[in-house]
XYZ file of C-alpha atoms in Angstrom:
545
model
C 6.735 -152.638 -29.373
C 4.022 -150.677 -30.906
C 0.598 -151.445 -30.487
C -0.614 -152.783 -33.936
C 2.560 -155.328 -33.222
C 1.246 -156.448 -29.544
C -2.240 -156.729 -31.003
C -0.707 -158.909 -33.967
C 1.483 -161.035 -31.857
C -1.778 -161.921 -29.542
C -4.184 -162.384 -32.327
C -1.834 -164.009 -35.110
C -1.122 -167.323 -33.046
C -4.822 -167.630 -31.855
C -6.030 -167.772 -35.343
C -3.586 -169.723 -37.140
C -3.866 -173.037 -34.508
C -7.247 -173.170 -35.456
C -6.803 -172.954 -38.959
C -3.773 -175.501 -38.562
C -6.286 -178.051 -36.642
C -8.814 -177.722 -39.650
C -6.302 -177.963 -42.322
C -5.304 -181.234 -40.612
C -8.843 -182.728 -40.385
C -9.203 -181.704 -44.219
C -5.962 -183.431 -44.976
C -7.350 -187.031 -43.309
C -10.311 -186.830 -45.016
C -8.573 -186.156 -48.300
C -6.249 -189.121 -47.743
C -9.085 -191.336 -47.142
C -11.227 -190.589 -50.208
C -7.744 -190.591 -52.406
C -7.007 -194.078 -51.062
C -11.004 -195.331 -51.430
C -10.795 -193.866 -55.184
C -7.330 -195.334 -56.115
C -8.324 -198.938 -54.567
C -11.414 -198.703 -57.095
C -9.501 -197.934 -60.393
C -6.875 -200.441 -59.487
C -9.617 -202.921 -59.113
C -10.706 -201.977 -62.387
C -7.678 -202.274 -63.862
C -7.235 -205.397 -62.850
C -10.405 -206.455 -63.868
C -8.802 -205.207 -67.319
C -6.314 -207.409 -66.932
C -8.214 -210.458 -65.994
C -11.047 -209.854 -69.066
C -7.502 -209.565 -71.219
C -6.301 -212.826 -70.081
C -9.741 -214.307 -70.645
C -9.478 -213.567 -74.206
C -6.771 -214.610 -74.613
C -7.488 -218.191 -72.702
C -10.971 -218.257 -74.954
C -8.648 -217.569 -78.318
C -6.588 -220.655 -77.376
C -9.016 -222.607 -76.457
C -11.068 -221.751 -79.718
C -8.325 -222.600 -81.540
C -7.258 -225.782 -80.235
C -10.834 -227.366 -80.194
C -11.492 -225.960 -83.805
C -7.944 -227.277 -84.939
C -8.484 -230.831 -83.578
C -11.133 -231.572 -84.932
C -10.360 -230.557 -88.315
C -10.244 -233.139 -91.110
C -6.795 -231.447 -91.877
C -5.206 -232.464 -88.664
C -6.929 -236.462 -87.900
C -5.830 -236.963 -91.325
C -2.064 -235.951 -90.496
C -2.175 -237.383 -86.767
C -3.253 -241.005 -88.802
C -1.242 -241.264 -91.612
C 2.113 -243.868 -90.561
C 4.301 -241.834 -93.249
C 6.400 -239.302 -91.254
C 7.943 -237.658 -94.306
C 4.714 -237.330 -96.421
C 2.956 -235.912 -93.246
C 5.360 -233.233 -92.532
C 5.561 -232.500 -96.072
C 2.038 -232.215 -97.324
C -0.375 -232.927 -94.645
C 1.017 -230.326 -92.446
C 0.615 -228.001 -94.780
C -3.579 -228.426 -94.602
C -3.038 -227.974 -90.769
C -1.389 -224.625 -91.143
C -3.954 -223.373 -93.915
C -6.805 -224.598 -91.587
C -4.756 -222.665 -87.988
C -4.634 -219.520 -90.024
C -7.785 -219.199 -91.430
C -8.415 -219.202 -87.576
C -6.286 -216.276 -86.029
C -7.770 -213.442 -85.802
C -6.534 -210.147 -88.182
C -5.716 -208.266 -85.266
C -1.786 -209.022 -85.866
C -2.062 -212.005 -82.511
C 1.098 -214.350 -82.633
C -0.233 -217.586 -82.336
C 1.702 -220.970 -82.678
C 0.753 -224.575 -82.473
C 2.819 -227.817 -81.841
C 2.212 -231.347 -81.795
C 3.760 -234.209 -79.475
C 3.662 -237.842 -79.655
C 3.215 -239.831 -76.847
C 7.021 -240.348 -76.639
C 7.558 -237.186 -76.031
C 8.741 -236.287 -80.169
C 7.737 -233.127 -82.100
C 6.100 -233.856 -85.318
C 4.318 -230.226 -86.005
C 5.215 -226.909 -85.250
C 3.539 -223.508 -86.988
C 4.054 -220.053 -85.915
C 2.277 -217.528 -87.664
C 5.219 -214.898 -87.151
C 7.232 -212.926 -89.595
C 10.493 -215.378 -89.240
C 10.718 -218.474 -91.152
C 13.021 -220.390 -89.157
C 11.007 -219.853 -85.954
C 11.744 -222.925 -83.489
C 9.351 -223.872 -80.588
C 10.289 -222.209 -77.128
C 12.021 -224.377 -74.489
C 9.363 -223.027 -72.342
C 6.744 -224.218 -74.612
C 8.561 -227.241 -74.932
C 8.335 -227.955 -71.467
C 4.809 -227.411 -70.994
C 3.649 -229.999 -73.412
C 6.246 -232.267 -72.226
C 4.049 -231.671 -68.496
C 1.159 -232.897 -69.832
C 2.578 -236.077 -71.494
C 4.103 -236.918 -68.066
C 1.422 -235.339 -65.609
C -1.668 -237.243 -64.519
C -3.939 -234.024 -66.283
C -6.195 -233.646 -69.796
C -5.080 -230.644 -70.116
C -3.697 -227.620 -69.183
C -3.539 -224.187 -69.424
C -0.770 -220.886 -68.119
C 1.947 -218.468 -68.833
C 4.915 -219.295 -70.061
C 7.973 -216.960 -70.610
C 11.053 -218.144 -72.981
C 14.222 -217.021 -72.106
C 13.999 -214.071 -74.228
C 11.753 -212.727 -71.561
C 8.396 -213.216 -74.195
C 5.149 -214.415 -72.870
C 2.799 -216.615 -74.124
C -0.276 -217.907 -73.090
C -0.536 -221.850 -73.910
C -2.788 -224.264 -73.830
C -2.362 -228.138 -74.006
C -4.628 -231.136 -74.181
C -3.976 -235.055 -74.466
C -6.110 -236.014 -77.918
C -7.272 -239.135 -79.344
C -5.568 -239.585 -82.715
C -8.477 -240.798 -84.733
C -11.316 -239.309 -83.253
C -9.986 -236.068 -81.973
C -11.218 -236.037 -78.305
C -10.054 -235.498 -75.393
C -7.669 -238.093 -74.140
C -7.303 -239.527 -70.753
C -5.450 -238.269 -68.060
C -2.604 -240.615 -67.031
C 0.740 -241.787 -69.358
C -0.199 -241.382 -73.003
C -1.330 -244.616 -75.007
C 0.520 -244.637 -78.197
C -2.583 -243.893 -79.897
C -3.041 -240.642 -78.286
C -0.729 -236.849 -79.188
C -0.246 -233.765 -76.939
C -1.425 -230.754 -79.319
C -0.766 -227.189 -77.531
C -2.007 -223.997 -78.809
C -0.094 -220.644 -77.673
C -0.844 -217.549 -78.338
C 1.318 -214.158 -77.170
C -0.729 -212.212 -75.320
C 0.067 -208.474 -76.000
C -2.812 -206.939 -74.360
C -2.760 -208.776 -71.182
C 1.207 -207.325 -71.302
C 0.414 -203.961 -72.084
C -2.003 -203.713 -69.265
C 0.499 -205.176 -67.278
C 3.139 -203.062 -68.025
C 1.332 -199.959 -67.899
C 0.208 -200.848 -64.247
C 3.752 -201.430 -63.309
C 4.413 -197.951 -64.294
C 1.671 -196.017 -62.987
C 2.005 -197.476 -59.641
C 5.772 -198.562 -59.398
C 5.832 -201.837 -58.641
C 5.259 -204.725 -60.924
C 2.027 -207.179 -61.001
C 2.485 -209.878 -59.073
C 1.278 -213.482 -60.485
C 0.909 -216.243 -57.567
C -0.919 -219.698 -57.855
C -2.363 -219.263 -54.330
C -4.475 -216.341 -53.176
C -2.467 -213.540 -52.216
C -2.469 -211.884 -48.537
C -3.410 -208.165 -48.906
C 0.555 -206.004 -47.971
C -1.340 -202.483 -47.538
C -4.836 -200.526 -47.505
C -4.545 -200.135 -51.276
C -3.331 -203.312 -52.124
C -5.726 -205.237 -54.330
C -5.977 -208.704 -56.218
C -7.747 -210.563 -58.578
C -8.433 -214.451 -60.402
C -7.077 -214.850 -63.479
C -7.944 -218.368 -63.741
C -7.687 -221.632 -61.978
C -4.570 -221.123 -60.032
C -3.409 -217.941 -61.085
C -4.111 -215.129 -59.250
C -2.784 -211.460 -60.106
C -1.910 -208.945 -57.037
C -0.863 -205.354 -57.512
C 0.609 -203.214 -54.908
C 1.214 -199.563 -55.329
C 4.626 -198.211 -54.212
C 4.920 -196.284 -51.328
C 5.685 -192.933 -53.384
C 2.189 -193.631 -55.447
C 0.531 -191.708 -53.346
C 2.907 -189.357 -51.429
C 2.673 -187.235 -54.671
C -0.651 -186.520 -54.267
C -0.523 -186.000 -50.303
C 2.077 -184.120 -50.885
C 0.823 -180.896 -53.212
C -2.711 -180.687 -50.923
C -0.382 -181.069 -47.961
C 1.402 -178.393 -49.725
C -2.195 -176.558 -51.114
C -3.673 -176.927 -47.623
C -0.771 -175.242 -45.431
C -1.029 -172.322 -48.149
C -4.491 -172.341 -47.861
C -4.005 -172.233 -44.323
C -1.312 -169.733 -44.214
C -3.739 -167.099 -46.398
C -7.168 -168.124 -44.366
C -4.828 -167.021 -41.238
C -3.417 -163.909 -42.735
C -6.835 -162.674 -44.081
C -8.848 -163.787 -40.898
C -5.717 -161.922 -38.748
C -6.190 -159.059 -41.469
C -10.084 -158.416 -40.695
C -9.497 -158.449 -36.990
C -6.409 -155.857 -37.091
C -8.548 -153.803 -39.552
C -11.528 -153.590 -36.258
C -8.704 -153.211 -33.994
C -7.066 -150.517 -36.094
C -10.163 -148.706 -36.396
C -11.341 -148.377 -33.221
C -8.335 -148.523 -30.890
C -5.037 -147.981 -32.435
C -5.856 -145.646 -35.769
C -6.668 -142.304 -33.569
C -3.102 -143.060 -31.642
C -1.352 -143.943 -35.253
C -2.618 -140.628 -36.840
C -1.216 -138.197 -34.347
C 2.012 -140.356 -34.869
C 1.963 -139.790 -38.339
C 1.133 -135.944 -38.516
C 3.707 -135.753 -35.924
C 6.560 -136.931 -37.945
C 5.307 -135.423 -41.151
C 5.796 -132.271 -39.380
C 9.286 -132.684 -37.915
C 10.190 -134.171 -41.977
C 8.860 -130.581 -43.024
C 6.078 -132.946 -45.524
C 3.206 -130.904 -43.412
C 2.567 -127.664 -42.118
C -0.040 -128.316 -39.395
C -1.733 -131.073 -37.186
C -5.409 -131.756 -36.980
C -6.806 -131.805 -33.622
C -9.114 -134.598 -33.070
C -11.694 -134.309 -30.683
C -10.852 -137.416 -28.780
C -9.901 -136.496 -25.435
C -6.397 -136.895 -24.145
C -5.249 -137.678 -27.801
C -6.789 -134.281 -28.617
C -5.210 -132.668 -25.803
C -1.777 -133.746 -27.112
C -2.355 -132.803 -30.926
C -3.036 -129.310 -29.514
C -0.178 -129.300 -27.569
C 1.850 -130.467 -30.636
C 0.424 -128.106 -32.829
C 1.324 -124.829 -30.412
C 4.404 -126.296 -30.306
C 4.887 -126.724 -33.844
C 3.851 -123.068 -34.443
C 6.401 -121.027 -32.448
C 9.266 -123.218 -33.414
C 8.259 -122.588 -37.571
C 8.103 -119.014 -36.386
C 11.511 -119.048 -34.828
C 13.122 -120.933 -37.695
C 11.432 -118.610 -40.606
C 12.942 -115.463 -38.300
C 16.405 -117.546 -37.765
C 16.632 -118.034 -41.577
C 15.695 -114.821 -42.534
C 18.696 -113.574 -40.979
C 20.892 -115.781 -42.125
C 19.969 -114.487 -45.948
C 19.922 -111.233 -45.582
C 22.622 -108.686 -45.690
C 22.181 -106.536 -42.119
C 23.514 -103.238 -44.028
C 21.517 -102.963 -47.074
C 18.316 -105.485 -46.325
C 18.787 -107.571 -49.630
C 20.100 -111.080 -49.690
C 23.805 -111.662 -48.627
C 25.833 -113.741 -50.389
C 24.845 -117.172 -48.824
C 21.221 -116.093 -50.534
C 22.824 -115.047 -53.784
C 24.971 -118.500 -53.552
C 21.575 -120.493 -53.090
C 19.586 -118.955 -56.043
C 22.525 -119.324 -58.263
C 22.138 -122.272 -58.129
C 18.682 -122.982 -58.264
C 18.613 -120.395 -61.415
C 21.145 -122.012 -63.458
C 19.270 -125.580 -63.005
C 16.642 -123.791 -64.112
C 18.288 -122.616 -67.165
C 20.058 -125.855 -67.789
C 16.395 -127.918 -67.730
C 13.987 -125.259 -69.878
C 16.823 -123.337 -72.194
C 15.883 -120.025 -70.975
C 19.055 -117.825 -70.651
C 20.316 -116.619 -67.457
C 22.080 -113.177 -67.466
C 24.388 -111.992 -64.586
C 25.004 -108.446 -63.742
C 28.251 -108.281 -61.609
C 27.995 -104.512 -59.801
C 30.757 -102.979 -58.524
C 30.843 -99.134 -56.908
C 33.393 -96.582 -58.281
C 34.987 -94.197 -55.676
C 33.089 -95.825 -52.795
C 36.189 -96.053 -50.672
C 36.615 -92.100 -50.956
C 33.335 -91.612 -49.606
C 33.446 -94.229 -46.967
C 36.949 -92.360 -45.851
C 35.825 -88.996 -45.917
C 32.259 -89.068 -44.806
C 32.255 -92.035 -42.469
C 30.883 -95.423 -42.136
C 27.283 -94.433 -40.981
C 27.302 -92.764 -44.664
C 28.785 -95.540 -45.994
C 25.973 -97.414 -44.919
C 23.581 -95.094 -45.912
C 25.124 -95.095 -49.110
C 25.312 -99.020 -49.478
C 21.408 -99.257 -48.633
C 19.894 -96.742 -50.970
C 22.075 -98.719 -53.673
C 20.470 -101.647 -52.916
C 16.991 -100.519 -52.675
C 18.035 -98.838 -56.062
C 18.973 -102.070 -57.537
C 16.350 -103.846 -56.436
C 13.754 -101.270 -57.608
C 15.193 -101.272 -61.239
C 15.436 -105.128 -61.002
C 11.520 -105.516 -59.996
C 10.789 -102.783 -63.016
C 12.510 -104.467 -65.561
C 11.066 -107.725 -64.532
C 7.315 -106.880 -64.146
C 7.274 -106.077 -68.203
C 9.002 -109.266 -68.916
C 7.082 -111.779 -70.374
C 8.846 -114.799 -68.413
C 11.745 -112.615 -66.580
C 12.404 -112.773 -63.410
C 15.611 -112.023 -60.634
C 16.705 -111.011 -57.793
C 19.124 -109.096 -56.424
C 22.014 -109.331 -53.521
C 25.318 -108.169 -51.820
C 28.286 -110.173 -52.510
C 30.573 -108.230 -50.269
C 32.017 -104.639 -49.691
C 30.967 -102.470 -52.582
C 29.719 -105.458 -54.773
C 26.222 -106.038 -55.623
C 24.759 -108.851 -57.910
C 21.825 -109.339 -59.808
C 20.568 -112.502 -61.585
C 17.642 -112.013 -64.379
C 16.161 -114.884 -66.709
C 16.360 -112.973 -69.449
C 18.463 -112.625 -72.701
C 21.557 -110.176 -71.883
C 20.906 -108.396 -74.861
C 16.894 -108.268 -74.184
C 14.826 -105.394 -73.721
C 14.460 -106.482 -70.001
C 18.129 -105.874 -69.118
C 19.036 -102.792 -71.506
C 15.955 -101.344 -69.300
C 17.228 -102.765 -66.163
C 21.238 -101.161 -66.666
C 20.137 -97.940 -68.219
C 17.640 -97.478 -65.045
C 19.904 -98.279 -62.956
C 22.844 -96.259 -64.401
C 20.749 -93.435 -64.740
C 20.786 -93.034 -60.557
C 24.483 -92.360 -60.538
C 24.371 -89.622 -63.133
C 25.402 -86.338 -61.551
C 26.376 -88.435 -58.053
C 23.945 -90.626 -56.152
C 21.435 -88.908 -54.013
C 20.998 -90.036 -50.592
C 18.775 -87.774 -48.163
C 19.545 -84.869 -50.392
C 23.012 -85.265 -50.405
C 25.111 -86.297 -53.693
C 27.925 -88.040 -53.540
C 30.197 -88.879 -56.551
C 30.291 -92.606 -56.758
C 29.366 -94.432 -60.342
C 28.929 -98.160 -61.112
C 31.039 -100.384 -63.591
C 28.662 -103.454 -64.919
C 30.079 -106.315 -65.809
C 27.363 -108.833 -67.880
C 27.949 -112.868 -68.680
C 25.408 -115.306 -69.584
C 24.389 -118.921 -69.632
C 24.734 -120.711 -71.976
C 26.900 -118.990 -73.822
C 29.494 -117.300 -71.423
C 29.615 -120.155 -68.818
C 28.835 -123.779 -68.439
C 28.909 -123.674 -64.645
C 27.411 -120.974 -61.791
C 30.996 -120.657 -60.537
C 32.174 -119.626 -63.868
C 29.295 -117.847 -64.737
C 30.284 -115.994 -61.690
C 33.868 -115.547 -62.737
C 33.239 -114.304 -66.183
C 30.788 -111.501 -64.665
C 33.686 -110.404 -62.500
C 35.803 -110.342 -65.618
C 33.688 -108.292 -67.704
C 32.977 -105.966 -65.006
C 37.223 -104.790 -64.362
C 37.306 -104.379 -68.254
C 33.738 -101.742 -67.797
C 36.209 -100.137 -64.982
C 39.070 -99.930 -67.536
C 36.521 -98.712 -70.003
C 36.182 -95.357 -67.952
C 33.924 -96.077 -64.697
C 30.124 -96.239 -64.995
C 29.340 -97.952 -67.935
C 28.952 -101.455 -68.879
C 30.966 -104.444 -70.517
C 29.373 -107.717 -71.705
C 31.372 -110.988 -71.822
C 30.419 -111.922 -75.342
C 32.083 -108.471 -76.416
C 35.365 -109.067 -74.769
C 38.447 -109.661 -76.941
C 39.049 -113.096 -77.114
C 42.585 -113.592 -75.778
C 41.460 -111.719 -72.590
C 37.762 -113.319 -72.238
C 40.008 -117.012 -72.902
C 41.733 -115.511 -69.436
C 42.453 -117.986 -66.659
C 39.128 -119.706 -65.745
C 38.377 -120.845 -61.842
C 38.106 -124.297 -61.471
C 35.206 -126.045 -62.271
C 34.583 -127.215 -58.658
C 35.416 -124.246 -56.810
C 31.912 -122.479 -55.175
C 31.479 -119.117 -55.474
C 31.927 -118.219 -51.695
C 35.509 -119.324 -52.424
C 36.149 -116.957 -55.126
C 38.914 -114.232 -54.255
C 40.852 -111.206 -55.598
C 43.267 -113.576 -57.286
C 41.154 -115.118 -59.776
C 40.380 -111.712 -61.796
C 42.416 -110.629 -64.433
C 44.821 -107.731 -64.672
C 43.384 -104.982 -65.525
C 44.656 -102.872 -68.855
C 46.266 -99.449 -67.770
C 43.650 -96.907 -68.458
C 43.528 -92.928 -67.297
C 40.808 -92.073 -64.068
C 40.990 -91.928 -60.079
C 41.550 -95.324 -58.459
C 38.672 -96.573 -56.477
């Protein structure tokens, strides 16, 4: 375990039970001013509901006072003719109800009972025609004929599930008071006033919804079921008692139980964060860095290591860093060798293999054209044979050095040329320019280089009668791969050997049914290349190599 994880897993744990205890004490004082603020507005509310209801009692009793003692209705309730009263006289008791109601759309209606229990008025101010009294209604007027009570007053639903608020009184039928409580004298009607009370619904429905559970309507006072749990009078017994369902407020609770262990979470994190930042600093950062430089250096992203001045961490970078230094030195010698051709001191062909490569993605991604100059010594083997391999050598080096030297000419005039030059094997020699093969760069570069074996190559004063064939290919143009690229350098250079020895052939120039010769394989490298790809050569006169 490293040490920023130790110091985490101590500090981490520490932090975030402390922030857990807070978040809890935050979360019982939330739940205690949610409940104290939700008991409030549903006391309000039902204080809506109860100044509803109120109206609506007032309206009917407005109503029924106003109504009885209109000349309209003694008048009916005294005259004997039944048919002449339900005919005409009624009709003064409707005009006189409904100049009443209020233009607020209120359904009001209004019966009258004898005291044997008959209906001999009914109005409803509603939209149907044929509108009957409620059996509810019914039945509450019939209370009051039978009950030892004035009057009354209450809900009533019909079996349609509609509510209405009615009001009934016992009244004197020729002087319009009150009657007595008790059985009715015959002289005396039930007249009942009710009136649907849409507010006092709406308010009540609306409640049910917001808190889930309906309003409750008792004639004694209700016992309080939980801490928000309120009630309220609506008017001599009836009492209204809403209790909010059990999911009202886990909602709420819920998201700041939710809010709170985020904010809890992040408080931790950040608190944690500032603590490992002064741990960092001053304990584990000078430890980390030497880490980091270390590894950098083995991934070959650095080249050195600071040494701190920090004691035995300083000691250690040093020690790094001396280490670090003789193996780079080692590896830059071991690689060296492995590039470079021992005989001639040029790359070998595991060099030439790399930068063919890299030059022909180079070609491929800016457009430039690469040219390839495949080399190959005439009469070489002669000279090896008779003079011996030491001369051979010789031979092979100043070549090279040759090459190279007409290569770096050619190049240093260029205005973006450059190459470089190697030893495929044996006798063959490569070079690789970024040039045009018919630019001014390479024309210099061959005729340079050609220009050596006139009259024999000199080596320490000595001439010996070798020449060079050329073979020349480019990209794009020639090839569409280094392998072939490769190949179709080798091809041009046997046809510059057919073409008499120490001269030059180009690709491009190359009859077509011979330069359409028998192609390597596209995925074949060009360490694999052998003898058997080129082409047969055309007979032509001149010493064999």
């Amino acid at each position: 375990m490293t040490l920023s994880r130790r110091a985490l897993a101590v500090l981490f744990p520490i932090v975030l039970l402390g922030h857990i205890l807070a978040g809890g004490a935050a979360y019982l004082g939330y739940r205690h001013a949610l409940v104290t603020q939700n008991r409030a507005r549903l006391q309000q509310n039902l204080s809506q509901l109860q100044n509803a209801y109120s109206d609506y009692a007032s309206l009917d009793s407005q109503l029924l006072y106003v109504v009885r003692n209109s000349p309209a209705f003694l008048t009916f309730v005294d005259e004997s003719d039944a048919e002449y009263r339900t005919r005409v006289l009624a009709i003064g008791v409707q005009d006189s109800l409904q100049s009443l109601v209020p233009n607020d759309g209120a359904n009001v209606s209004c019966s009258v009972f004898q005291s044997d229990g008959r209906q001999i008025f009914y109005f409803d101010n509603g939209t149907d025609p044929f509108q009957k009294l409620g059996a509810g209604q019914s039945a509450f007027a019939q209370a009051v004929l039978n009950d030892d009570v004035a009057s009354r007053s209450g809900l009533v639903t019909e079996g349609d599930g509609t509510t209405y608020l009615a009001m009934a009184a016992k009244v004197q039928a020729r002087t319009g008071g009150v009657g007595v409580a008790g059985p009715q004298p015959d002289q005396s009607v039930v007249m009942q006033v009710a009136v649907r009370p849409r507010r006092f619904e709406t308010i009540r429905d609306t409640m049910a919804r917001e808190y889930g559970a309906p309003v409750a309507l008792t004639d004694l006072p209700p016992v309080s079921h939980g801490e928000l749990s309120a009630s309220i009078r609506l008017a001599p017994g009836l009492y209204a008692q809403e209790t909010p369902s059990v999911a009202y407020l886990r909602g709420p609770l819920t998201r700041f139980a939710a809010v709170t262990g985020l904010f809890v979470i992040v408080l931790s994190v950040v608190s944690v964060s500032v603590l490992m930042a002064l741990v960092r600093r001053y304990i584990i950062a000078p430890v980390e860095e030497l880490d980091r430089q270390v590894t950098a250096i083995t991934e070959n992203r650095r080249q050195d290591i600071d040494v701190p001045d920090m004691g035995e961490v300083g000691r250690l970078a040093a020690n790094v860093r001396l280490l670090h230094g003789q193996l780079t030195r080692s590896l830059r010698q071991i690689r060296q060798l492995y590039e470079t051709d021992l005989v001639t001191g040029i790359g070998n062909r595991i060099y030439f293999n790399d930068k063919l490569d890299q030059f022909y993605q180079l070609s491929a991604t800016t457009g430039r054209p690469l040219t390839m100059l495949f080399i190959d010594l005439d009469n070489f083997k002669q000279v090896n044979d008779v003079h011996g391999h030491r001369t051979g050598d010789a031979l092979l080096e100043a070549v090279a050095h040759a090459l190279s030297a007409a290569v770096r000419d050619a190049t240093e005039d260029g205005a973006e040329a450059m190459g470089i030059v190697a030893r495929l094997s044996g006798d063959e020699f490569t070079a690789l320019i970024m040039a045009d093969p018919r630019s001014a760069v390479v024309g210099t570069l061959i005729d340079a280089f050609l220009l050596k074996f006139r009259g024999g190559f000199q080596v320490d004063a000595a001439s010996y009668p070798v020449t060079a064939s050329i073979g020349v290919a480019a990209a794009p143009g020639d090839a569409d791969t280094p392998a072939h690229l490769l190949w179709c350098a080798d091809h041009a250079m046997y046809h510059a050997k057919a073409a008499g020895r120490n001269t030059v052939a180009f690709y491009a120039d190359l009859p077509r049914d011979e330069a359409a010769g028998a192609a390597p394989e596209r995925d074949v490298m060009p360490e694999e290349r052998g003898r058997a790809m080129r082409p047969p050569l055309p007979q032509a006169a001149g010493p064999a190599v």
